[in-house]
Coordinates of C-alpha atoms in Angstrom, one line a residue:
M1 CA 62.3 92.5 77.6
A2 CA 64.4 90.7 80.2
G3 CA 66.9 89.8 77.5
L4 CA 67.1 93.5 76.3
S5 CA 67.6 94.7 79.8
S6 CA 70.3 92.2 80.4
L7 CA 72.1 93.2 77.2
R8 CA 71.9 96.9 78.2
T9 CA 73.3 96.0 81.6
I10 CA 76.2 94.1 80.0
G11 CA 76.9 97.0 77.7
H12 CA 77.0 99.4 80.6
R13 CA 79.3 97.2 82.6
L14 CA 81.6 96.9 79.5
Y15 CA 81.6 100.6 79.0
T16 CA 82.5 101.4 82.6
G17 CA 85.2 98.7 82.8
E18 CA 83.4 96.6 85.4
V19 CA 83.5 93.7 83.0
E20 CA 86.2 93.3 80.4
Y21 CA 87.2 90.6 77.9
D22 CA 90.8 90.5 76.9
F23 CA 90.6 90.6 73.1
V24 CA 94.0 92.2 72.6
G25 CA 95.7 89.8 75.1
R26 CA 94.4 86.8 73.2
K27 CA 95.4 88.2 69.8
K28 CA 97.4 85.1 68.8
K29 CA 94.3 83.0 69.0
W30 CA 92.4 85.4 66.7
Y31 CA 95.4 85.6 64.3
A32 CA 95.4 81.8 64.1
L33 CA 91.7 81.6 63.5
S34 CA 91.8 84.3 60.8
A35 CA 94.8 82.5 59.2
L36 CA 92.8 79.3 59.0
I37 CA 89.8 81.0 57.4
L38 CA 92.1 82.8 54.9
I39 CA 93.8 79.5 54.0
L40 CA 90.4 77.9 53.3
A41 CA 89.4 80.9 51.2
V42 CA 92.6 81.0 49.2
G43 CA 92.5 77.2 48.8
G44 CA 89.0 77.4 47.3
L45 CA 90.1 80.3 45.1
L46 CA 93.2 78.5 43.8
G47 CA 91.5 75.1 43.7
R48 CA 88.0 75.5 42.3
G49 CA 88.4 79.0 41.1
L50 CA 85.7 81.5 40.5
S51 CA 82.6 80.6 38.5
Q52 CA 82.2 83.6 36.2
G53 CA 78.9 84.6 34.7
I54 CA 78.3 85.2 31.1
E55 CA 79.0 88.9 31.6
F56 CA 82.7 87.9 32.1
K57 CA 83.0 84.9 29.8
G58 CA 80.6 85.8 27.1
G59 CA 77.5 83.9 26.0
A60 CA 73.8 84.2 25.3
V61 CA 70.6 84.9 27.2
Y62 CA 67.3 83.4 26.0
T63 CA 64.0 84.6 27.5
V64 CA 60.9 82.5 26.8
N65 CA 57.9 84.8 27.1
Q66 CA 55.1 82.3 27.6
G67 CA 53.5 80.9 30.6
G68 CA 53.3 77.2 31.4
I69 CA 57.0 76.5 30.8
S70 CA 58.7 74.9 33.7
V71 CA 62.4 74.9 34.6
A72 CA 62.6 71.2 34.0
Q73 CA 61.3 71.5 30.5
A74 CA 63.8 74.3 29.7
H75 CA 66.6 72.1 31.0
E76 CA 65.5 69.2 28.8
A77 CA 65.3 71.5 25.7
I78 CA 68.7 73.0 26.2
E79 CA 70.5 69.8 27.2
E80 CA 72.3 69.2 23.9
F81 CA 73.7 72.7 23.8
R82 CA 75.0 72.9 27.4
G83 CA 78.6 72.5 26.5
E84 CA 81.2 72.6 29.3
H85 CA 79.3 75.1 31.4
E86 CA 76.0 74.3 33.2
P87 CA 73.3 76.6 31.8
I88 CA 71.5 78.8 34.4
I89 CA 67.7 78.6 34.1
Q90 CA 65.5 80.8 36.2
K91 CA 61.8 81.3 36.5
V92 CA 61.1 85.0 36.2
G93 CA 57.6 85.8 37.4
K94 CA 54.8 83.6 36.0
E95 CA 55.2 84.3 32.3
Q96 CA 59.0 84.1 31.7
V97 CA 61.8 81.6 31.8
R98 CA 65.4 82.9 31.4
I99 CA 68.2 80.7 30.1
Q100 CA 71.8 81.7 30.3
I101 CA 74.5 79.8 28.4
A102 CA 78.1 80.8 29.0
S103 CA 80.2 80.2 25.9
K104 CA 82.5 82.1 23.6
D105 CA 81.3 80.2 20.6
T106 CA 78.3 82.2 19.3
G107 CA 78.0 80.3 16.0
K108 CA 75.1 78.3 17.3
F109 CA 73.2 81.4 18.6
N110 CA 70.3 81.2 16.1
E111 CA 70.3 77.4 16.1
I112 CA 69.8 77.3 19.9
R113 CA 66.9 79.8 19.7
D114 CA 65.1 77.7 17.0
A115 CA 65.6 74.5 19.0
L116 CA 64.1 76.1 22.1
S117 CA 61.1 77.3 20.1
A118 CA 60.6 73.9 18.6
K119 CA 61.1 71.8 21.7
L120 CA 59.1 74.0 24.0
G121 CA 56.3 74.5 21.5
V122 CA 56.7 78.3 21.6
P123 CA 56.5 80.6 18.6
A124 CA 59.8 82.0 17.5
D125 CA 58.8 85.6 18.2
K126 CA 58.2 84.5 21.9
V127 CA 61.9 83.7 22.4
D128 CA 64.1 86.7 22.9
A129 CA 67.8 86.2 22.4
E130 CA 70.7 88.4 23.4
L131 CA 74.4 88.0 22.9
V132 CA 76.8 89.1 25.6
G133 CA 80.4 89.6 24.8
P134 CA 83.2 89.0 27.4
S135 CA 84.7 92.5 26.8
W136 CA 81.9 94.1 28.8
G137 CA 82.6 92.0 31.9
K138 CA 86.3 92.6 31.5
E139 CA 85.7 96.4 31.4
I140 CA 83.6 96.1 34.6
S141 CA 86.4 94.2 36.3
N142 CA 89.0 96.8 35.4
K143 CA 86.8 99.7 36.6
A144 CA 86.1 97.9 39.8
L145 CA 89.8 97.3 40.4
Q146 CA 90.6 100.9 39.7
G147 CA 87.9 102.0 42.1
L148 CA 89.3 99.6 44.8
L149 CA 92.8 100.9 44.5
I150 CA 91.7 104.6 44.6
F151 CA 89.5 103.8 47.6
M152 CA 92.4 102.2 49.5
V153 CA 94.8 105.1 48.8
L154 CA 92.2 107.7 49.9
V155 CA 91.4 105.7 53.0
T156 CA 95.1 105.3 53.9
I157 CA 95.6 109.1 53.6
Y158 CA 92.5 109.9 55.7
L159 CA 93.4 107.5 58.5
A160 CA 97.0 108.6 58.6
V161 CA 95.9 112.2 59.0
A162 CA 92.9 111.7 61.3
F163 CA 94.5 109.0 63.5
E164 CA 98.0 107.7 62.7
W165 CA 99.7 105.5 60.1
R166 CA 99.6 102.4 62.3
M167 CA 95.8 102.6 62.4
A168 CA 95.8 103.0 58.6
I169 CA 97.9 99.8 58.3
A170 CA 95.7 97.9 60.6
A171 CA 92.5 99.1 58.9
L172 CA 93.9 98.1 55.4
V173 CA 94.9 94.7 56.7
A174 CA 91.4 94.2 58.0
L175 CA 89.9 95.4 54.7
V176 CA 92.0 93.0 52.6
H177 CA 91.1 90.3 55.1
D178 CA 87.4 90.9 54.4
I179 CA 87.8 91.0 50.6
V180 CA 89.8 87.8 50.4
I181 CA 87.3 85.9 52.6
T182 CA 84.4 87.1 50.6
I183 CA 86.0 86.1 47.3
G184 CA 87.1 82.8 48.7
V185 CA 83.5 82.0 49.9
Y186 CA 82.3 82.6 46.4
A187 CA 84.8 80.1 45.1
L188 CA 83.9 77.5 47.8
V189 CA 80.2 77.6 47.3
G190 CA 80.3 77.9 43.6
F191 CA 78.2 81.0 43.2
E192 CA 78.6 82.8 39.9
V193 CA 80.5 86.1 39.9
T194 CA 78.3 88.7 38.2
P195 CA 78.2 92.5 38.1
G196 CA 75.9 92.2 41.1
T197 CA 78.8 90.5 42.9
V198 CA 81.1 93.3 42.1
I199 CA 78.6 95.9 43.3
G200 CA 78.2 94.0 46.6
L201 CA 81.9 93.6 47.0
L202 CA 82.5 97.3 46.6
T203 CA 79.6 98.1 49.0
I204 CA 81.1 96.1 51.9
L205 CA 84.3 98.1 51.8
G206 CA 82.7 101.1 53.2
Y207 CA 80.8 99.2 55.9
S208 CA 83.9 97.2 57.0
L209 CA 85.9 100.4 57.3
Y210 CA 83.1 102.2 59.1
D211 CA 83.0 99.6 61.9
T212 CA 86.8 99.7 62.2
V213 CA 87.0 103.5 62.4
V214 CA 84.3 103.6 65.1
V215 CA 86.4 101.2 67.3
F216 CA 89.6 103.2 66.5
D217 CA 88.0 106.4 67.6
T218 CA 87.1 105.0 71.0
V219 CA 90.5 103.5 71.3
K220 CA 92.1 106.9 70.6
E221 CA 90.1 108.4 73.4
T222 CA 91.0 105.7 76.0
T223 CA 94.7 105.9 75.1
R224 CA 95.0 109.6 75.2
G225 CA 97.8 110.6 77.6
I226 CA 98.6 107.0 78.3
T227 CA 102.3 107.7 79.0
K228 CA 101.5 110.0 81.9
Q229 CA 100.5 107.1 84.2
N230 CA 102.0 103.8 85.2
K231 CA 99.0 101.6 86.0
M232 CA 97.9 100.5 82.5
T233 CA 99.7 99.5 79.4
F234 CA 98.7 100.6 75.9
S235 CA 97.3 97.2 75.0
E236 CA 95.2 97.2 78.1
A237 CA 93.8 100.7 77.4
A238 CA 93.1 99.8 73.8
N239 CA 91.3 96.6 75.0
R240 CA 89.2 98.8 77.3
G241 CA 88.2 101.0 74.3
L242 CA 87.3 97.9 72.3
N243 CA 85.1 96.6 75.1
Q244 CA 83.3 99.9 75.3
T245 CA 82.3 99.7 71.6
L246 CA 81.7 95.9 71.6
V247 CA 77.9 96.0 72.1
R248 CA 77.5 98.8 69.6
S249 CA 79.5 96.8 67.0
I250 CA 77.4 93.7 67.6
N251 CA 74.1 95.6 67.4
T252 CA 75.2 97.4 64.2
S253 CA 76.3 94.2 62.6
V254 CA 73.1 92.2 63.5
V255 CA 70.8 95.0 62.3
A256 CA 72.8 95.2 59.0
L257 CA 72.8 91.4 58.5
L258 CA 69.1 90.8 59.1
P259 CA 67.8 92.5 55.8
V260 CA 70.8 91.1 53.9
A261 CA 69.9 87.6 55.1
S262 CA 66.4 88.2 53.9
L263 CA 67.7 89.1 50.5
L264 CA 69.9 86.0 50.4
F265 CA 67.6 83.3 51.7
V266 CA 64.2 84.6 50.8
G267 CA 64.9 86.7 47.6
G268 CA 67.7 84.5 46.3
G269 CA 66.7 81.1 47.6
L270 CA 62.9 81.0 47.7
L271 CA 62.0 83.5 45.0
G272 CA 64.9 82.6 42.7
A273 CA 66.0 86.2 42.0
G274 CA 69.5 85.7 40.6
M275 CA 70.7 89.3 40.9
L276 CA 69.5 89.6 44.5
K277 CA 71.3 86.4 45.4
D278 CA 74.6 87.6 43.8
I279 CA 74.5 90.9 45.7
A280 CA 73.2 89.4 49.0
L281 CA 75.9 86.7 49.3
S282 CA 78.8 89.2 48.9
L283 CA 77.1 91.6 51.4
F284 CA 76.3 88.9 53.9
V285 CA 79.8 87.4 53.9
G286 CA 81.5 90.8 53.8
L287 CA 79.4 92.2 56.7
A288 CA 80.1 89.2 58.9
A289 CA 83.8 89.3 58.0
G290 CA 83.9 93.0 58.6
A291 CA 82.4 92.7 62.1
F292 CA 84.9 89.9 62.9
S293 CA 88.0 91.9 61.6
S294 CA 87.1 95.2 63.4
I295 CA 87.0 93.4 66.8
F296 CA 89.5 90.6 66.5
I297 CA 92.0 91.8 63.9
A298 CA 92.2 95.6 63.5
T299 CA 92.5 96.7 67.1
P300 CA 94.8 93.8 68.3
L301 CA 97.1 94.5 65.3
Y302 CA 97.1 98.2 66.0
A303 CA 98.0 97.6 69.6
D304 CA 100.7 95.2 68.6
L305 CA 102.3 97.8 66.3
K306 CA 102.0 100.5 68.9
E307 CA 103.6 98.4 71.6
R308 CA 106.8 98.2 69.5
T309 CA 107.5 101.9 69.9
P310 CA 110.1 103.0 72.5
E311 CA 107.5 105.1 74.5
M312 CA 105.1 102.1 74.9
R313 CA 108.0 99.8 75.8
A314 CA 109.1 102.2 78.5
L315 CA 105.4 102.5 79.7
A316 CA 105.1 98.7 79.9
K317 CA 108.3 98.6 82.0
R318 CA 107.0 101.2 84.4
V319 CA 103.7 99.4 84.7
E320 CA 105.5 96.2 85.5
Q321 CA 107.6 97.9 88.1
H322 CA 104.6 99.6 89.7
R323 CA 102.7 96.3 89.9
A324 CA 105.7 94.5 91.4
A325 CA 105.9 97.2 94.0
Q326 CA 102.2 96.9 94.7
A327 CA 102.6 93.1 95.0
K328 CA 105.4 93.5 97.5
A329 CA 103.4 96.0 99.6
A330 CA 100.5 93.7 99.6
A331 CA 102.7 90.8 100.7
R332 CA 104.1 93.0 103.5
G333 CA 100.5 93.9 104.5
E334 CA 99.4 90.3 104.6
A335 CA 102.5 89.5 106.8
G336 CA 101.6 92.3 109.1
D337 CA 98.0 91.1 109.4
A338 CA 99.3 87.6 110.2
A339 CA 101.6 89.0 112.9
E340 CA 98.7 91.0 114.5
A341 CA 96.6 87.9 114.5
S342 CA 99.3 86.0 116.3
D343 CA 99.6 88.7 118.9
A344 CA 96.1 88.2 120.2
P345 CA 96.2 86.2 123.6
A346 CA 94.8 82.8 123.7
D347 CA 91.8 81.9 126.0
G348 CA 94.0 80.2 128.5
D349 CA 96.3 83.2 128.8
A350 CA 93.7 85.5 130.4
D351 CA 94.8 84.5 133.9
D352 CA 98.5 84.9 133.2
Q353 CA 98.6 88.6 134.1
D354 CA 100.8 90.8 136.4
G355 CA 99.1 91.3 139.7
D356 CA 100.1 94.9 140.0
D357 CA 98.3 96.6 137.1
G358 CA 96.7 93.8 135.1
E359 CA 99.0 94.1 132.0
P360 CA 99.6 90.9 130.1
A361 CA 102.9 89.3 131.1
G362 CA 105.8 90.1 128.7
A363 CA 103.8 92.8 126.9
G364 CA 106.7 95.3 127.3
S365 CA 109.3 93.0 125.8
A366 CA 110.0 91.9 122.2
G367 CA 110.6 88.3 123.3
S368 CA 110.7 85.3 121.1
G369 CA 107.0 84.6 121.9
G370 CA 106.0 86.9 119.0
I371 CA 104.2 89.5 121.1
R372 CA 104.1 92.9 119.5
R373 CA 106.2 95.6 121.4
Q374 CA 104.1 98.4 122.8
P375 CA 105.1 102.0 122.3
A376 CA 107.4 103.5 125.0
R377 CA 104.9 106.0 126.3
N378 CA 102.4 103.2 126.8
R379 CA 104.9 101.3 128.8
R380 CA 105.7 104.3 131.0
A381 CA 102.0 105.1 131.5
G382 CA 101.0 101.6 132.3
R383 CA 103.8 100.3 134.5
P384 CA 104.6 101.6 138.0
S385 CA 108.0 103.4 138.3
G386 CA 108.9 101.4 141.5
K387 CA 108.8 104.4 143.8
R388 CA 105.8 104.6 146.2
K389 CA 104.6 107.9 147.5
H390 CA 104.0 108.3 151.1

């Protein structure tokens, strides 16, 4: 409970501006970190490449419908037919073993089924075989690409109308950033790209954009009428808006990542559910990349584009001049305080007084001793005029 209370306190202080982290001001660090991640992702994609499933390369799927068959036994039975691609063998429930062989050569289709039946000691009618052509996976890829392009066009139009074109550019850059990282992670870890991967990839587009739009909406509110003042630059106002939504973005991302992590590590890892693993990895990486890009990429990039406009350049100059004037005023105030402190009489000067009216010696002059000059009316009121009444 103490941790939740502390988190709420931090969130409130971020929202009110009491505490602020300069995300926008440190944009070069985030750009460098993002560039490093993208280089690794693209390097994995160009180096190792994507491991495509049989839906994209073509091949055969054999399902042994009999209990007591282990994955190790299935590996041994299929070893001589493995070819250049490692067969995928999964235990499905207690009564089935599924074997996937990716190959464009389907001439040995019946031979492989007979060999499995003989080596595993299973009747031939207990081994279901299915051929998968590569044309189906290619059609899925084309449809997914078309959907992605249409989605980006519609998103660009919406953001340009609801916000402005600079926000649309920043959001699209963040979106491409998330897609490239997700695909690169698939290449680096060697997970197979299946239709489940495509589904997960298309799903993360909406989430990544949602988080970015939420931040942009707050930034739009904090920067409204920004040119009518001279105390804060556009980047500083945008950074304040980002800080106000920071805790919300983190909470949303954590809540979304927890069930996806369960799918990935429990469903895909422990239970061996292949389709769950394919979807969960793309969702997990995409959600994490989307949370990163909405905070560290989209808003700093938007502020950077906005600061290039003539209005914001003029605002930045006015803010700089205002702060310089404040600094000079503060310096004069400190000098005045120091002068007042030096005007105070020392302990040994208490006896050095004029015998007539008790005024400190030299109080009416602006001598080199640094004593502050009294106002004229005080001098007239405090000092005898020299004429004595009789």
